PDB file of C-alpha atoms and ligand atoms in Angstrom:
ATOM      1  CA  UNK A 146      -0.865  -1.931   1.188  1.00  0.00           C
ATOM      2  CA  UNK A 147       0.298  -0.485   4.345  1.00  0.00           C
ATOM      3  CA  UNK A 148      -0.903   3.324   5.151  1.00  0.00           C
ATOM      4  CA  UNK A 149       1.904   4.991   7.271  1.00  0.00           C
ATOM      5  CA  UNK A 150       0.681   5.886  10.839  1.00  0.00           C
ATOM      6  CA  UNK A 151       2.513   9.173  10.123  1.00  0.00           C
ATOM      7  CA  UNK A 152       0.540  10.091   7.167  1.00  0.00           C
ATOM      8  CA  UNK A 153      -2.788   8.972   9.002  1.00  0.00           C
ATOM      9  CA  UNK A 154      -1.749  11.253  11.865  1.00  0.00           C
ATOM     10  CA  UNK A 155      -1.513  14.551   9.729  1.00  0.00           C
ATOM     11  CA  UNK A 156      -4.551  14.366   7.979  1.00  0.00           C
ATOM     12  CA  UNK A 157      -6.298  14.029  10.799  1.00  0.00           C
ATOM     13  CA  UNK A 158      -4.988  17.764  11.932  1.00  0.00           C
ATOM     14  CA  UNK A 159      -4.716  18.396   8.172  1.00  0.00           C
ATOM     15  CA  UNK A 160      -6.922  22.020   8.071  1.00  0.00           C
ATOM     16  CA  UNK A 161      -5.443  22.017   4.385  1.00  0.00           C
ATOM     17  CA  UNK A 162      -4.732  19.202   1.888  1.00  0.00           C
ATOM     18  CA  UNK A 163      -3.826  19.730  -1.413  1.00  0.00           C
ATOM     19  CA  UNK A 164      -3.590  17.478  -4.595  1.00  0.00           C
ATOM     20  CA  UNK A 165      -1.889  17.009  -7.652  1.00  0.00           C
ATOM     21  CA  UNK A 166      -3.036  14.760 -10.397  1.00  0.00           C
ATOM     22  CA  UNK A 167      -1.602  13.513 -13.452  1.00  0.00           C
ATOM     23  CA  UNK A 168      -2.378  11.126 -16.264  1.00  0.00           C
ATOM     24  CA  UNK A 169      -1.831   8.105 -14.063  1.00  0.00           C
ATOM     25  CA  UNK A 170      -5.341   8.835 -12.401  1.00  0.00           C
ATOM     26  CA  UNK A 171      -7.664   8.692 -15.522  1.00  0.00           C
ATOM     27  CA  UNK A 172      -5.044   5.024 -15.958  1.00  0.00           C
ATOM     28  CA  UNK A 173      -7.699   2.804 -14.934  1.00  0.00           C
ATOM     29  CA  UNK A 174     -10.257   4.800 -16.658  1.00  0.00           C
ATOM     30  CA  UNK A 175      -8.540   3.357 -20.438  1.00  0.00           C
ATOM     31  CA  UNK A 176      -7.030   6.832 -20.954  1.00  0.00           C
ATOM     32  CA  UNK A 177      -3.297   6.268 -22.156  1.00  0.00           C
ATOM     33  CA  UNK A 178      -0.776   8.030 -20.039  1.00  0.00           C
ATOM     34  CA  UNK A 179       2.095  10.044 -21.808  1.00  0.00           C
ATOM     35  CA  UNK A 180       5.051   8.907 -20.642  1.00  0.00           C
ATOM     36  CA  UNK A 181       4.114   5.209 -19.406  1.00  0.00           C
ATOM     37  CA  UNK A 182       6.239   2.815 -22.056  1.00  0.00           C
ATOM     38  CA  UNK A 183       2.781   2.452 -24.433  1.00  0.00           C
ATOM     39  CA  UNK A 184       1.927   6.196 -23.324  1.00  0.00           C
ATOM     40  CA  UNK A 185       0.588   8.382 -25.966  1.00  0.00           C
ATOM     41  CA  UNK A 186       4.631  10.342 -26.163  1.00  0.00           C
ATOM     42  CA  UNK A 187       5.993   6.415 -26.952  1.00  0.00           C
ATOM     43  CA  UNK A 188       3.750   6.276 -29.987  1.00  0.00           C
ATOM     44  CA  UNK A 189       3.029  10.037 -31.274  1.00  0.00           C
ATOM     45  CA  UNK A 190       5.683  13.243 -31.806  1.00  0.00           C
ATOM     46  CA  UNK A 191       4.494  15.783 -28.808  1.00  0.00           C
ATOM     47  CA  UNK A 192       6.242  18.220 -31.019  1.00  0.00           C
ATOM     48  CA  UNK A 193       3.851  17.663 -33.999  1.00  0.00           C
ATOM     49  CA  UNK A 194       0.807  17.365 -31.578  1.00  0.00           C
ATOM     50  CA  UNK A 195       1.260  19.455 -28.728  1.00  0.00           C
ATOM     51  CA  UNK A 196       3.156  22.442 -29.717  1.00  0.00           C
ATOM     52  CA  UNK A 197       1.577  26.191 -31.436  1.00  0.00           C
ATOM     53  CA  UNK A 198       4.277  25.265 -34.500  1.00  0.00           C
ATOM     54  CA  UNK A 199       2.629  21.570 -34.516  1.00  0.00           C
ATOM     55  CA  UNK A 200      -0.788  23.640 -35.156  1.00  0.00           C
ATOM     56  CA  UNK A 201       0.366  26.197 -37.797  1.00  0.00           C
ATOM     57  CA  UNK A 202       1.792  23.338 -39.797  1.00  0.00           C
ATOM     58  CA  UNK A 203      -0.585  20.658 -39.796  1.00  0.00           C
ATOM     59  CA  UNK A 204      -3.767  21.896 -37.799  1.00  0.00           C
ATOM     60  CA  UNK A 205      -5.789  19.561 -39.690  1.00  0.00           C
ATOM     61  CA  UNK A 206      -3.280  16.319 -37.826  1.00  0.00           C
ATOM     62  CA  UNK A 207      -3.935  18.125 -35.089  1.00  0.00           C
ATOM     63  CA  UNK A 208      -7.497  18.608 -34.695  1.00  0.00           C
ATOM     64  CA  UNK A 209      -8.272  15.036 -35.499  1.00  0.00           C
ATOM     65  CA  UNK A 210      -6.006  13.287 -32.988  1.00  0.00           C
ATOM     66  CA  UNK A 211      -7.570  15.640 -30.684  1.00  0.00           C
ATOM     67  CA  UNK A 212     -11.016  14.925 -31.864  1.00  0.00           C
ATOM     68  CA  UNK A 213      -9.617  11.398 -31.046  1.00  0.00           C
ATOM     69  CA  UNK A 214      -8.879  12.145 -27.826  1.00  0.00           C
ATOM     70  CA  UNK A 215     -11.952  14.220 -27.221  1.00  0.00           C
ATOM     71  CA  UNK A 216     -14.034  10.615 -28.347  1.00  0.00           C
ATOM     72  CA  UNK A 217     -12.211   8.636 -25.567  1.00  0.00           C
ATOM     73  CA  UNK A 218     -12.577  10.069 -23.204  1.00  0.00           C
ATOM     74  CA  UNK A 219     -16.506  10.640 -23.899  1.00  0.00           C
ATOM     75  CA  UNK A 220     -16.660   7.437 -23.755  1.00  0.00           C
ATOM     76  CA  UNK A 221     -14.416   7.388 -20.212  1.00  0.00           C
ATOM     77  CA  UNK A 222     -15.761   6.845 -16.706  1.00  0.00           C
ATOM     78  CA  UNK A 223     -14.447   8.551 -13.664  1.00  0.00           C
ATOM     79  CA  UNK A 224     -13.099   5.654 -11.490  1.00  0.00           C
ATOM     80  CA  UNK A 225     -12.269   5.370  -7.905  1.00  0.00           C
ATOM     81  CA  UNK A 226      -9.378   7.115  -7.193  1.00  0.00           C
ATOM     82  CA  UNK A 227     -11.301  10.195  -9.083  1.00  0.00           C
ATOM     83  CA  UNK A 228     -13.943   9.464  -6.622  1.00  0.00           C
ATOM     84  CA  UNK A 229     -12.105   8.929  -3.913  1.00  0.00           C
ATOM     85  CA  UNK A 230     -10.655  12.363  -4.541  1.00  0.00           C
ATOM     86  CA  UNK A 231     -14.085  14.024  -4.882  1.00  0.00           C
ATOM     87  CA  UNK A 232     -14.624  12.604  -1.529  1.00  0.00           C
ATOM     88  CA  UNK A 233     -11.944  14.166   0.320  1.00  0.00           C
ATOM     89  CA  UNK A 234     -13.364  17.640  -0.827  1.00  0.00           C
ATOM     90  CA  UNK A 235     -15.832  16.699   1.868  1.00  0.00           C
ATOM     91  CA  UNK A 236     -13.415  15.181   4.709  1.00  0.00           C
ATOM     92  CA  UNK A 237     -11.002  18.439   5.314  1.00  0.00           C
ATOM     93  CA  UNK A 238     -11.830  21.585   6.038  1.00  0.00           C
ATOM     94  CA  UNK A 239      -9.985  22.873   2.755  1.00  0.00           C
ATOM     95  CA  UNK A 240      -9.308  20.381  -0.141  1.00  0.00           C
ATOM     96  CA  UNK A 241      -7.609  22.364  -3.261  1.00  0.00           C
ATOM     97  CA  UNK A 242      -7.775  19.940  -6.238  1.00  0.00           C
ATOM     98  CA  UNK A 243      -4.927  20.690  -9.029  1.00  0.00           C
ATOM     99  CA  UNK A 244      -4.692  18.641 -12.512  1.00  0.00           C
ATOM    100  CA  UNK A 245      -2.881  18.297 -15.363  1.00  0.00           C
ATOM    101  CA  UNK A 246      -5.578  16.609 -16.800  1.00  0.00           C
ATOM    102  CA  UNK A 247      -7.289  18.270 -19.859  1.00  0.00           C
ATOM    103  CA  UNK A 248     -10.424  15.102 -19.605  1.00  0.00           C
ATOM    104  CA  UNK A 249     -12.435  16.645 -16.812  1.00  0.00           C
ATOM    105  CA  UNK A 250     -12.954  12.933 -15.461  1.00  0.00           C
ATOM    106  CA  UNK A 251     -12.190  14.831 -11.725  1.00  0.00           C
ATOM    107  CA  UNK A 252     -15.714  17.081 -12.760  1.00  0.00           C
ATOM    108  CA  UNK A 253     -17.625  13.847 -13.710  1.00  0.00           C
ATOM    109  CA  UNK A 254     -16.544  12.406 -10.416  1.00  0.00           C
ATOM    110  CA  UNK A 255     -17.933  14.986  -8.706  1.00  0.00           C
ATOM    111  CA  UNK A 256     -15.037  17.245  -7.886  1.00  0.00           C
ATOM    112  CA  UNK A 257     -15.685  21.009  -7.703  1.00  0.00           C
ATOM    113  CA  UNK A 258     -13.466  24.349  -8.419  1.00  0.00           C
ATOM    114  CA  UNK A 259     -10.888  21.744  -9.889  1.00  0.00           C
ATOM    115  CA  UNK A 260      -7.663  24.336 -10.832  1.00  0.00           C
ATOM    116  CA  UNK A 261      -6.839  23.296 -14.317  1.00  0.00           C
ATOM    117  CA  UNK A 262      -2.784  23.363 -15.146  1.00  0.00           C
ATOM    118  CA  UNK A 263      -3.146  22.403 -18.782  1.00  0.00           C
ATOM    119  CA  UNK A 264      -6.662  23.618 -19.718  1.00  0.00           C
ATOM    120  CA  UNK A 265      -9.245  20.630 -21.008  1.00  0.00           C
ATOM    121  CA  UNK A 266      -9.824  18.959 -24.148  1.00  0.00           C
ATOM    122  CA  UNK A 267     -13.717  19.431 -24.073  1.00  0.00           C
ATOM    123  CA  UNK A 268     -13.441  23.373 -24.810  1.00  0.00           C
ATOM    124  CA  UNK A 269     -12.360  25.150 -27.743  1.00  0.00           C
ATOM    125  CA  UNK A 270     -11.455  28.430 -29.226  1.00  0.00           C
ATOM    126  CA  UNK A 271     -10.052  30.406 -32.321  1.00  0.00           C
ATOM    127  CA  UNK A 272      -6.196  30.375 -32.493  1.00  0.00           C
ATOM    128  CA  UNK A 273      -6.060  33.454 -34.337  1.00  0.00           C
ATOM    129  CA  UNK A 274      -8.608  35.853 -32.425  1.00  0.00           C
ATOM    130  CA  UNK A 275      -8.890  33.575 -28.533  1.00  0.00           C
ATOM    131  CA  UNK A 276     -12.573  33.794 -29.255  1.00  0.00           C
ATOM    132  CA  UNK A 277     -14.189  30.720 -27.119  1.00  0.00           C
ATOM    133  CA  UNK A 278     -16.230  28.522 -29.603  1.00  0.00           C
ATOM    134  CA  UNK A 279     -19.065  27.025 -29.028  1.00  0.00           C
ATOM    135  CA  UNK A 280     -20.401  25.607 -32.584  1.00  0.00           C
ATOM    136  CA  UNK A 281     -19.790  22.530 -33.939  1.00  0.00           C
ATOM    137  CA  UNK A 282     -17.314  20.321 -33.549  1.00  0.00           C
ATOM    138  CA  UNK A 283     -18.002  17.379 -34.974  1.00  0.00           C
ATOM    139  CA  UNK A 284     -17.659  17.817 -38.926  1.00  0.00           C
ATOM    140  CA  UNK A 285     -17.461  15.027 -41.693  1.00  0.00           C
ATOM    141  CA  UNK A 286     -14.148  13.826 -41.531  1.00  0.00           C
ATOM    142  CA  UNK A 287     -12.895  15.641 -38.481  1.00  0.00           C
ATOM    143  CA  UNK A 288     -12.604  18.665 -40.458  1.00  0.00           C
ATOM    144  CA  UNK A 289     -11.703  21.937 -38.804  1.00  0.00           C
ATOM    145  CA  UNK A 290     -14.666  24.022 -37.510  1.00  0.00           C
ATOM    146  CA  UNK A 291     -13.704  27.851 -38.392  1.00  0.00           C
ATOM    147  CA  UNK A 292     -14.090  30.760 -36.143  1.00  0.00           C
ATOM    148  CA  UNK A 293     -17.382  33.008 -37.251  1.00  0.00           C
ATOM    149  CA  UNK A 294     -16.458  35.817 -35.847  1.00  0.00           C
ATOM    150  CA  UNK A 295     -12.683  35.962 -37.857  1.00  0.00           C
ATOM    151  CA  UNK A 296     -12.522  32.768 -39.842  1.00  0.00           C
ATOM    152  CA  UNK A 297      -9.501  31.911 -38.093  1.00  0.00           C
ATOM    153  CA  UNK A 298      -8.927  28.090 -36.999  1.00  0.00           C
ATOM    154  CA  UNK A 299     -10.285  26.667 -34.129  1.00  0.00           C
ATOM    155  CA  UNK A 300      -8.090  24.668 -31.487  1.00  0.00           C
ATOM    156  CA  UNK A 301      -8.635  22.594 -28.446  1.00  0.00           C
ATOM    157  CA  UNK A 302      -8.201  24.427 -25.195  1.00  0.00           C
ATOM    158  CA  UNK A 303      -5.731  22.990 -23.811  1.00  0.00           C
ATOM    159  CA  UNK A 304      -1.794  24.290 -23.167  1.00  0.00           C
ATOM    160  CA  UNK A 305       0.739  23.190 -25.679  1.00  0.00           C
ATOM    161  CA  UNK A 306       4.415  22.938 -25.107  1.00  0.00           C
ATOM    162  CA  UNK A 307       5.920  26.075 -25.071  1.00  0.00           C
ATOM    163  CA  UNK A 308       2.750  28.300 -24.032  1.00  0.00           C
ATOM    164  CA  UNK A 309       2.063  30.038 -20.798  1.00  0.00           C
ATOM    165  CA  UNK A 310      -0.256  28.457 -18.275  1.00  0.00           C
ATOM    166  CA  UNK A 311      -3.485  29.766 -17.283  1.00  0.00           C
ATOM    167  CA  UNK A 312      -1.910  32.847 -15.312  1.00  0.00           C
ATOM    168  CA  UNK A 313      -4.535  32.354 -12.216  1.00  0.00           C
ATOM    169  CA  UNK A 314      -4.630  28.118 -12.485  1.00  0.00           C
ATOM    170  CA  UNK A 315      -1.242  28.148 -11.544  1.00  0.00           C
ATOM    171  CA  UNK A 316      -1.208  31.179  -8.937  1.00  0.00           C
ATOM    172  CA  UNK A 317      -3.991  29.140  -6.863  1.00  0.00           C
ATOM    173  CA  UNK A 318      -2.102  26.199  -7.509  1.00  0.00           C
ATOM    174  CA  UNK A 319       1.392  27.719  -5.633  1.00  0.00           C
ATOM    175  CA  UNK A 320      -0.882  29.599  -3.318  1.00  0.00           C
ATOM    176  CA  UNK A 321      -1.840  25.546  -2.413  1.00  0.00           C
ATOM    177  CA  UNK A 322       1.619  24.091  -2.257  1.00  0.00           C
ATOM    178  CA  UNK A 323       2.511  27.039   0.350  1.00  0.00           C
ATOM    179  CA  UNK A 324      -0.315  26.955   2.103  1.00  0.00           C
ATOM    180  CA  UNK A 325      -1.684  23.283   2.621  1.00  0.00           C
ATOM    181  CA  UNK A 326      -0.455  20.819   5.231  1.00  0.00           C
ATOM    182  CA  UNK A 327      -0.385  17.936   3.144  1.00  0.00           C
ATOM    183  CA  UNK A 328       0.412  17.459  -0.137  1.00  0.00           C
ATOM    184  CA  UNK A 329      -0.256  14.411  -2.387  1.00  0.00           C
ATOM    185  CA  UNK A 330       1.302  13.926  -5.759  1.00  0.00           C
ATOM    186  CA  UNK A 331      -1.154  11.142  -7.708  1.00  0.00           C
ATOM    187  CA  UNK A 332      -0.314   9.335 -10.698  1.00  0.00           C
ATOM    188  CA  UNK A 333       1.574  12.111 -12.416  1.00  0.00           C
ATOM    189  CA  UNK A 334       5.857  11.283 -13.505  1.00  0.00           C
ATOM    190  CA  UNK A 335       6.601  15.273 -11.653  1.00  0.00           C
ATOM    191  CA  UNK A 336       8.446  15.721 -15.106  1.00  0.00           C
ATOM    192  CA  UNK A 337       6.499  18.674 -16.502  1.00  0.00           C
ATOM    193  CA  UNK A 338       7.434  22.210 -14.999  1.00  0.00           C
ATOM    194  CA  UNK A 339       6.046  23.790 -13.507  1.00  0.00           C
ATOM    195  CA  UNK A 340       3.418  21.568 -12.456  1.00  0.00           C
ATOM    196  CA  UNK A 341       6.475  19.185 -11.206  1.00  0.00           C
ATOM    197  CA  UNK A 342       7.810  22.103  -8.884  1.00  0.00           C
ATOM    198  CA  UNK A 343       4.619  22.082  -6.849  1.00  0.00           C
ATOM    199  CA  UNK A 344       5.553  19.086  -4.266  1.00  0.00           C
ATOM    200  CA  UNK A 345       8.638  20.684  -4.308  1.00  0.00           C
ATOM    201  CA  UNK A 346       7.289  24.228  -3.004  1.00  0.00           C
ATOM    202  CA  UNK A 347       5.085  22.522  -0.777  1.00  0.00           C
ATOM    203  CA  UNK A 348       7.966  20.148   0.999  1.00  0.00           C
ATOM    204  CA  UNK A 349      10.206  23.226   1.433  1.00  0.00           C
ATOM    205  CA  UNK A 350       7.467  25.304   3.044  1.00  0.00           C
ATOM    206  CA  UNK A 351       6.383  22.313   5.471  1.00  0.00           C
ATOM    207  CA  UNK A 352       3.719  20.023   4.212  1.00  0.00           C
ATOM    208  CA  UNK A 353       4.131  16.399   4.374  1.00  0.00           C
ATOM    209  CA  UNK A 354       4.798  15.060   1.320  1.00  0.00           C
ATOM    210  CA  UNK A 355       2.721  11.947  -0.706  1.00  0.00           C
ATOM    211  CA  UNK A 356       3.200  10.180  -3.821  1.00  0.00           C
ATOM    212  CA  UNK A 357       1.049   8.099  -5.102  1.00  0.00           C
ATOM    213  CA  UNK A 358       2.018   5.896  -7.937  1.00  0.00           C
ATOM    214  CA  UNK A 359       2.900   2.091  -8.778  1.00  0.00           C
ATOM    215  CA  UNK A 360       6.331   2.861 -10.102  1.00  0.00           C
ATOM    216  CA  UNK A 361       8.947   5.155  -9.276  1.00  0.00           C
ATOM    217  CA  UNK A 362       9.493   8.648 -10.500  1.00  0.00           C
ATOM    218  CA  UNK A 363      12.073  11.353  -9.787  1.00  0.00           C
ATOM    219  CA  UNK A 364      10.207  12.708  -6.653  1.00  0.00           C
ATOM    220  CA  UNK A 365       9.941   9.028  -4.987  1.00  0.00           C
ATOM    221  CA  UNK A 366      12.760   9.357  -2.810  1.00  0.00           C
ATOM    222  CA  UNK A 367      12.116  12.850  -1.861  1.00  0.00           C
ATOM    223  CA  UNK A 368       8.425  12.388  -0.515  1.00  0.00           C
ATOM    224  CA  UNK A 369       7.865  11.811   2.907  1.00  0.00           C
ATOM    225  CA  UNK A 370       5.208   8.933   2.323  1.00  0.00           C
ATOM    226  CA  UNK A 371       4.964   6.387  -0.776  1.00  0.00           C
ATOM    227  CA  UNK A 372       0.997   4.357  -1.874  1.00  0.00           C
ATOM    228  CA  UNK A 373       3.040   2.654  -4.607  1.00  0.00           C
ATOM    229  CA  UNK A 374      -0.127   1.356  -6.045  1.00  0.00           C
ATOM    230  CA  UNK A 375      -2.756   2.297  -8.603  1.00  0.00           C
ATOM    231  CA  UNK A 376      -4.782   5.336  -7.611  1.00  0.00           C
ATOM    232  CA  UNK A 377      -7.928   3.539  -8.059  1.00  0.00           C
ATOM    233  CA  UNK A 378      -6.560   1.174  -5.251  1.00  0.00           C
ATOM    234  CA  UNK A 379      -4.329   2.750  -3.013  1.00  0.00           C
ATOM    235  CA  UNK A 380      -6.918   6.381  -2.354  1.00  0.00           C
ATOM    236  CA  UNK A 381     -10.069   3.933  -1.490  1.00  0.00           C
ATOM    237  CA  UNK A 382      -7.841   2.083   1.000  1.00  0.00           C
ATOM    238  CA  UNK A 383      -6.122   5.119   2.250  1.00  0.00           C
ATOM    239  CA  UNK A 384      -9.782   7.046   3.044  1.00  0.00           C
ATOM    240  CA  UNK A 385     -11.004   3.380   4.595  1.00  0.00           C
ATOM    241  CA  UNK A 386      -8.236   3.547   7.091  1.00  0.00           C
ATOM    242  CA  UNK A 387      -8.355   6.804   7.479  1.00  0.00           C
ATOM    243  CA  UNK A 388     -12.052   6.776   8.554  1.00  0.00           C
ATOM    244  CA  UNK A 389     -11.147   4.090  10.878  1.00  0.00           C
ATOM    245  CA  UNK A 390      -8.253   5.774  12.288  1.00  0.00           C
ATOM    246  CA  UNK A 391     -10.422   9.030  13.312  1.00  0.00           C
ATOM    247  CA  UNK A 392     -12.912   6.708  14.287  1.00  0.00           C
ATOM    248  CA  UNK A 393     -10.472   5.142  16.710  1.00  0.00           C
ATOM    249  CA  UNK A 394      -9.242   8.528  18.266  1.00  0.00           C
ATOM    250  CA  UNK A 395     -13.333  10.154  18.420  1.00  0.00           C
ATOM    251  CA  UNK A 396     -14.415   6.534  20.407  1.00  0.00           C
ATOM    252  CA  UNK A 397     -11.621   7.431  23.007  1.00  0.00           C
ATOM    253  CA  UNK A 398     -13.135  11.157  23.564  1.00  0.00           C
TER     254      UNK A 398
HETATM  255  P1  OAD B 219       3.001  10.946 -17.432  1.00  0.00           P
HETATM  256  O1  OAD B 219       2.597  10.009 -18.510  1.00  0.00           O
HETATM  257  O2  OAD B 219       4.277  11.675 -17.589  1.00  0.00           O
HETATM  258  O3  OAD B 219       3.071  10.172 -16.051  1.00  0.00           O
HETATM  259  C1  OAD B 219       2.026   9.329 -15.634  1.00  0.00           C
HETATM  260  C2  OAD B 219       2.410   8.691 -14.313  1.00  0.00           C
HETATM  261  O4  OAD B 219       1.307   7.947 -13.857  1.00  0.00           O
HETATM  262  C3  OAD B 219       3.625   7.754 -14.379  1.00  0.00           C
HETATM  263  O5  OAD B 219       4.540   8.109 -13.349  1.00  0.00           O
HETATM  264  C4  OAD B 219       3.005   6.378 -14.087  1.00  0.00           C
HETATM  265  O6  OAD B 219       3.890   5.568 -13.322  1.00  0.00           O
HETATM  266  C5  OAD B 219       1.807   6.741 -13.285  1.00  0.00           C
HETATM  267  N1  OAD B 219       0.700   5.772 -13.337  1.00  0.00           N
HETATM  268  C6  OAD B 219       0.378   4.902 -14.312  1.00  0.00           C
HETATM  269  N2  OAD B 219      -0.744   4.234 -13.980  1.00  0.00           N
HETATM  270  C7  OAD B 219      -1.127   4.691 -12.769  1.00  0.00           C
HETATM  271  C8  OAD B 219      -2.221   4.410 -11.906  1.00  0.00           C
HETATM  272  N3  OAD B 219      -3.162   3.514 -12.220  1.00  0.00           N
HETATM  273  N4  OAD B 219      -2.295   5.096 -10.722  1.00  0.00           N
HETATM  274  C9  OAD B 219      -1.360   6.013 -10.405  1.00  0.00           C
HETATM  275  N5  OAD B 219      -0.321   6.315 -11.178  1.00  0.00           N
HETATM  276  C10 OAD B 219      -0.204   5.674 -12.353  1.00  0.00           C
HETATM  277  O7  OAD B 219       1.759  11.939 -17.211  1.00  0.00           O
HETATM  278  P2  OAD B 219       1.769  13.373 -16.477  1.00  0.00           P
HETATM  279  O8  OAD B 219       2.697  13.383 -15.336  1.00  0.00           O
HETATM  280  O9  OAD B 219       0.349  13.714 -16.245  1.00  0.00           O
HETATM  281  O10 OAD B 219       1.002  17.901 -20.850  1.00  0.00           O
HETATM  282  O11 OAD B 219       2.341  14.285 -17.627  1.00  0.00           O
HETATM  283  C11 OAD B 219       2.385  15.674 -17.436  1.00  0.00           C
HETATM  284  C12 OAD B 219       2.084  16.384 -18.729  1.00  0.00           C
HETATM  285  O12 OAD B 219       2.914  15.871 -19.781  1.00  0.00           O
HETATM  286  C13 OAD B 219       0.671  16.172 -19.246  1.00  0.00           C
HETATM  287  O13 OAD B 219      -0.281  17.021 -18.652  1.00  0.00           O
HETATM  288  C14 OAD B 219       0.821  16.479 -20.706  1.00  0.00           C
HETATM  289  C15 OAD B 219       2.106  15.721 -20.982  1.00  0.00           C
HETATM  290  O14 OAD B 219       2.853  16.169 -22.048  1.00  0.00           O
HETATM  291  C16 OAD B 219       0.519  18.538 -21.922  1.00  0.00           C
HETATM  292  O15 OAD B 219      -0.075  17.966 -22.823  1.00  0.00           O
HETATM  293  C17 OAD B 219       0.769  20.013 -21.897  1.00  0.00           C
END
């Protein structure tokens, strides 16, 4: 795969690089993506699973596919694009990680102050009184644990269709679009507002623009560079040339 000169030649001034993840990056880790053809939205009804009316009707559906989920990815490893990305926190000056992961495989890699679009799947709390719970989670037959401070239901913390964003997640995360010089959009479809507006923001205020994904999505012809490979491929090869490309430029000082 062929890293662009161009791109090499702005992280190298880069003071600021942002990144956005999605689904696609935890790919090669076995977790199912959403909106991949055998994605999770191909086989289950986000509406049923992902919504606040999805909960009030069935919470007990609810809390064991989440459960589910929770077991997967427990028994998920970070792989290298996830550490790849952990190691860029340590190559620019400012690295400001966003995801719209809920399976904190970026923390297991190593990543710190990760800004969380879509909350994580390993937390909980009571839908009724917000309450964070920390008992247990892991009843006979995936029942659902009960808050003890109002008896209301407990839910995964994570953002269902429909529900506001963490108000601060997604201030730091526009704060990082505006501010960063590059931007790189990894392994997410840039379908899902307004976590899909971010490249956008960024572009229009002056960053350089990367997507990294095998296929194509809706922001592939408006980036200004394309990895069209896995992440766990195409961020190990784009930090090896990069080394080698600052390498290059020191050796000539
Ligand atoms: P999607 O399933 O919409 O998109 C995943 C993207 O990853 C697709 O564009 C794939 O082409 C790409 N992909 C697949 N394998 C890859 C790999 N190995 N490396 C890189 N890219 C790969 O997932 P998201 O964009 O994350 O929200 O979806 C956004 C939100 O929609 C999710 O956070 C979730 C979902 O509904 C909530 O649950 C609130």
């Amino acid at each position: 795969m062929e890293i662009p000169e161009a791109l090499l030649n702005r992280l190298a001034k880069a003071n600021h690089v942002a990144v956005l993840t999605g689904a696609g990056v935890s790919a090669e880790s076995g977790i199912k993506t959403f909106r991949d053809p055998d994605g999770l939205w191909a086989q289950f009804n986000p509406a049923e699973l992902a919504s606040v009316d999805g909960f009030m009707s069935n919470p007990e559906i609810v809390w064991s596919w989440y459960q589910h989920r929770v077991e997967v990815v427990n028994n998920a490893k970070p792989n290298p694009g996830h550490y790849a990305i952990a190691e860029m926190q340590k190559l620019f000056p400012k690295l400001t990680l966003i995801t719209q992961n809920v399976d904190r495989l970026h923390h297991r890699a190593g990543s710190d102050k990760v800004i969380e679009l879509h909350g994580n799947i390993v937390e909980n709390h009571c839908f009724d009184c917000k309450e964070p719970f920390h008992g247990e989670t892991n009843l006979p037959d995936k029942q659902l644990p009960v808050c003890p401070r109002c008896g209301g239901r407990i839910r995964p913390s994570v953002v269902w269709f429909g529900e506001m964003l963490p108000v601060g997640a997604l201030e730091a995360a526009e704060e990082a679009a505006y501010t960063c010089d590059v931007f790189f959009s990894v392994g997410t479809s840039a379908e899902v507002y307004p976590a899909a507006n971010l490249p956008v923001v960024a572009k229009r205020a002056g960053a350089y623009v990367v997507e990294v994904n095998p296929n194509i999505t809706v922001l592939s012809s408006y980036v200004d560079a394309k990895l069209p490979a896995p992440s766990g491929e195409a961020l190990p090869i784009l930090l090896e040339e990069f080394r080698k490309y600052q390498k290059f430029y020191d050796d000539l000082l």
